Amino acid sequence: MSTENDAENDLAPIRFDTKIAVLLREDLEPWQRLNVTAFLVSGLGSELPEVVGEGYEDADGVPYLPMFRQPVLIFEGTKETLRTAHTRALSRALPRALFTSDLFTTGNDRDNRAAVRAVGTGELDLVGLSVYGPRNAVDKVLKGARMHR
């Protein structure tokens, strides 16, 4: 038998113990910010099935693709902030995706991977980074970044 307390719990906001975050370099053009964000979050969704919820369906029964089950928080920072966050994400072995400035000049997936493969970890010209993991670990990775405005 359901109680009033159960009903309140069903309506309570869902609090996630994990976080999905994207960090963008602050000097990107608006179109670049959108493009980089889209690419970065696609990497998380393809490798981490637990971040994707169930599919959607409208009142007429038309199905839609599933999306992330939790919000994606967008941050921005300097080139150095990105470099530091990347180092922290690596040291914590958090799932991550990256976008380098070189990827703006390539036109396909094969060339994108070759552009990243051609540069050592410490020399990557990062313009975006996405991370997923426990809230506190992601918060530590993003220390020094600010919410995107």
mmCIF file of C-alpha atoms in Angstrom:
data_model
loop_
_atom_site.group_PDB
_atom_site.id
_atom_site.type_symbol
_atom_site.label_atom_id
_atom_site.label_comp_id
_atom_site.label_asym_id
_atom_site.label_seq_id
_atom_site.Cartn_x
_atom_site.Cartn_y
_atom_site.Cartn_z
ATOM 1 C CA MET A 1 0.000 0.000 0.000
ATOM 2 C CA SER A 2 1.338 3.414 -1.013
ATOM 3 C CA THR A 3 1.714 6.132 1.581
ATOM 4 C CA GLU A 4 1.752 9.911 1.302
ATOM 5 C CA ASN A 5 5.492 9.784 1.985
ATOM 6 C CA ASP A 6 5.979 7.459 -1.035
ATOM 7 C CA ALA A 7 4.143 9.958 -3.242
ATOM 8 C CA GLU A 8 6.389 12.769 -2.001
ATOM 9 C CA ASN A 9 9.489 10.667 -2.736
ATOM 10 C CA ASP A 10 8.249 10.040 -6.294
ATOM 11 C CA LEU A 11 8.042 13.806 -6.843
ATOM 12 C CA ALA A 12 11.322 14.688 -5.162
ATOM 13 C CA PRO A 13 14.061 15.900 -7.513
ATOM 14 C CA ILE A 14 16.445 13.177 -8.572
ATOM 15 C CA ARG A 15 19.927 13.813 -7.204
ATOM 16 C CA PHE A 16 22.689 12.102 -9.171
ATOM 17 C CA ASP A 17 25.880 10.892 -7.526
ATOM 18 C CA THR A 18 27.678 11.347 -10.848
ATOM 19 C CA LYS A 19 28.300 14.364 -13.042
ATOM 20 C CA ILE A 20 28.644 14.940 -16.763
ATOM 21 C CA ALA A 21 30.635 18.086 -17.480
ATOM 22 C CA VAL A 22 32.068 19.829 -20.520
ATOM 23 C CA LEU A 23 34.884 22.352 -20.213
ATOM 24 C CA LEU A 24 35.352 24.754 -23.127
ATOM 25 C CA ARG A 25 38.177 27.160 -23.772
ATOM 26 C CA GLU A 26 36.870 30.673 -23.194
ATOM 27 C CA ASP A 27 38.107 32.128 -26.496
ATOM 28 C CA LEU A 28 35.995 29.932 -28.808
ATOM 29 C CA GLU A 29 33.504 31.430 -31.232
ATOM 30 C CA PRO A 30 29.829 30.619 -30.476
ATOM 31 C CA TRP A 31 29.556 28.112 -33.348
ATOM 32 C CA GLN A 32 32.740 26.411 -32.134
ATOM 33 C CA ARG A 33 31.370 26.085 -28.584
ATOM 34 C CA LEU A 34 28.254 24.355 -29.868
ATOM 35 C CA ASN A 35 30.165 22.099 -32.240
ATOM 36 C CA VAL A 36 32.772 21.094 -29.642
ATOM 37 C CA THR A 37 30.106 20.392 -27.018
ATOM 38 C CA ALA A 38 28.154 18.158 -29.386
ATOM 39 C CA PHE A 39 31.241 16.155 -30.307
ATOM 40 C CA LEU A 40 32.437 15.818 -26.713
ATOM 41 C CA VAL A 41 29.186 14.515 -25.254
ATOM 42 C CA SER A 42 28.751 12.027 -28.091
ATOM 43 C CA GLY A 43 31.902 10.301 -26.879
ATOM 44 C CA LEU A 44 30.503 9.811 -23.388
ATOM 45 C CA GLY A 45 27.154 8.497 -24.577
ATOM 46 C CA SER A 46 28.696 5.970 -26.927
ATOM 47 C CA GLU A 47 31.027 4.400 -24.348
ATOM 48 C CA LEU A 48 29.063 4.706 -21.109
ATOM 49 C CA PRO A 49 25.579 3.203 -21.530
ATOM 50 C CA GLU A 50 24.690 4.020 -17.919
ATOM 51 C CA VAL A 51 24.577 7.748 -18.738
ATOM 52 C CA VAL A 52 21.812 7.271 -21.300
ATOM 53 C CA GLY A 53 18.191 7.027 -20.188
ATOM 54 C CA GLU A 54 15.254 5.354 -21.858
ATOM 55 C CA GLY A 55 13.799 6.408 -25.197
ATOM 56 C CA TYR A 56 11.019 8.963 -25.420
ATOM 57 C CA GLU A 57 7.570 8.690 -26.911
ATOM 58 C CA ASP A 58 5.017 11.425 -27.504
ATOM 59 C CA ALA A 59 1.267 11.153 -26.872
ATOM 60 C CA ASP A 60 0.740 9.844 -30.415
ATOM 61 C CA GLY A 61 3.182 6.984 -29.872
ATOM 62 C CA VAL A 62 5.958 8.435 -32.050
ATOM 63 C CA PRO A 63 9.311 7.226 -30.647
ATOM 64 C CA TYR A 64 12.392 9.418 -30.119
ATOM 65 C CA LEU A 65 15.971 8.528 -29.291
ATOM 66 C CA PRO A 66 17.088 8.301 -25.674
ATOM 67 C CA MET A 67 19.182 11.100 -24.215
ATOM 68 C CA PHE A 68 21.394 11.504 -21.192
ATOM 69 C CA ARG A 69 19.583 10.709 -17.969
ATOM 70 C CA GLN A 70 21.112 13.682 -16.191
ATOM 71 C CA PRO A 71 22.041 17.277 -17.008
ATOM 72 C CA VAL A 72 25.267 18.155 -18.778
ATOM 73 C CA LEU A 73 27.008 21.047 -17.040
ATOM 74 C CA ILE A 74 29.013 23.385 -19.259
ATOM 75 C CA PHE A 75 32.071 25.221 -17.932
ATOM 76 C CA GLU A 76 34.657 27.515 -19.471
ATOM 77 C CA GLY A 77 38.220 28.418 -18.711
ATOM 78 C CA THR A 78 41.564 29.465 -20.061
ATOM 79 C CA LYS A 79 43.932 27.301 -22.040
ATOM 80 C CA GLU A 80 45.814 26.617 -18.799
ATOM 81 C CA THR A 81 42.577 25.672 -16.997
ATOM 82 C CA LEU A 82 41.915 23.103 -19.714
ATOM 83 C CA ARG A 83 45.443 21.711 -19.501
ATOM 84 C CA THR A 84 45.166 21.369 -15.715
ATOM 85 C CA ALA A 85 41.724 19.754 -15.924
ATOM 86 C CA HIS A 86 43.005 17.298 -18.533
ATOM 87 C CA THR A 87 45.915 16.313 -16.298
ATOM 88 C CA ARG A 88 43.549 15.846 -13.347
ATOM 89 C CA ALA A 89 41.101 13.763 -15.387
ATOM 90 C CA LEU A 90 43.950 11.525 -16.535
ATOM 91 C CA SER A 91 45.332 11.106 -13.005
ATOM 92 C CA ARG A 92 41.877 10.097 -11.739
ATOM 93 C CA ALA A 93 41.303 7.804 -14.746
ATOM 94 C CA LEU A 94 37.909 9.399 -15.381
ATOM 95 C CA PRO A 95 36.130 8.679 -18.660
ATOM 96 C CA ARG A 96 36.832 11.636 -20.912
ATOM 97 C CA ALA A 97 36.703 12.952 -24.451
ATOM 98 C CA LEU A 98 38.799 15.748 -25.912
ATOM 99 C CA PHE A 99 38.660 18.220 -28.748
ATOM 100 C CA THR A 100 41.802 19.930 -29.999
ATOM 101 C CA SER A 101 42.162 23.040 -32.150
ATOM 102 C CA ASP A 102 43.461 20.833 -34.980
ATOM 103 C CA LEU A 103 40.027 19.226 -35.314
ATOM 104 C CA PHE A 104 38.593 22.486 -36.691
ATOM 105 C CA THR A 105 40.725 21.976 -39.813
ATOM 106 C CA THR A 106 39.882 18.344 -40.545
ATOM 107 C CA GLY A 107 36.805 17.205 -42.371
ATOM 108 C CA ASN A 108 36.247 13.626 -41.304
ATOM 109 C CA ASP A 109 36.534 11.161 -38.466
ATOM 110 C CA ARG A 110 39.672 9.421 -39.755
ATOM 111 C CA ASP A 111 41.570 12.713 -40.054
ATOM 112 C CA ASN A 112 40.310 13.786 -36.613
ATOM 113 C CA ARG A 113 41.802 10.691 -34.983
ATOM 114 C CA ALA A 114 45.058 11.120 -36.937
ATOM 115 C CA ALA A 115 45.329 14.763 -35.810
ATOM 116 C CA VAL A 116 45.042 13.761 -32.139
ATOM 117 C CA ARG A 117 47.367 10.774 -32.562
ATOM 118 C CA ALA A 118 50.066 13.045 -34.066
ATOM 119 C CA VAL A 119 50.481 15.116 -30.872
ATOM 120 C CA GLY A 120 51.875 14.063 -27.494
ATOM 121 C CA THR A 121 49.612 14.308 -24.453
ATOM 122 C CA GLY A 122 51.410 17.323 -22.988
ATOM 123 C CA GLU A 123 51.381 19.231 -26.277
ATOM 124 C CA LEU A 124 47.685 18.821 -27.152
ATOM 125 C CA ASP A 125 46.102 22.210 -27.951
ATOM 126 C CA LEU A 126 42.881 21.544 -26.060
ATOM 127 C CA VAL A 127 39.762 23.585 -26.773
ATOM 128 C CA GLY A 128 37.318 21.221 -25.059
ATOM 129 C CA LEU A 129 37.158 18.348 -22.608
ATOM 130 C CA SER A 130 34.268 16.279 -21.291
ATOM 131 C CA VAL A 131 34.423 14.143 -18.166
ATOM 132 C CA TYR A 132 32.101 11.804 -16.351
ATOM 133 C CA GLY A 133 32.381 10.329 -12.903
ATOM 134 C CA PRO A 134 31.558 10.751 -9.238
ATOM 135 C CA ARG A 135 30.476 14.313 -8.489
ATOM 136 C CA ASN A 136 33.373 15.065 -6.144
ATOM 137 C CA ALA A 137 35.979 13.738 -8.583
ATOM 138 C CA VAL A 138 34.571 15.774 -11.476
ATOM 139 C CA ASP A 139 34.410 18.847 -9.238
ATOM 140 C CA LYS A 140 38.114 18.415 -8.429
ATOM 141 C CA VAL A 141 38.972 18.075 -12.125
ATOM 142 C CA LEU A 142 37.089 21.292 -12.918
ATOM 143 C CA LYS A 143 38.489 23.356 -10.019
ATOM 144 C CA GLY A 144 39.327 26.792 -11.382
ATOM 145 C CA ALA A 145 36.782 26.639 -14.214
ATOM 146 C CA ARG A 146 33.584 28.679 -14.149
ATOM 147 C CA MET A 147 30.093 27.919 -15.340
ATOM 148 C CA HIS A 148 29.616 28.839 -18.995
ATOM 149 C CA ARG A 149 27.723 32.078 -19.459
#
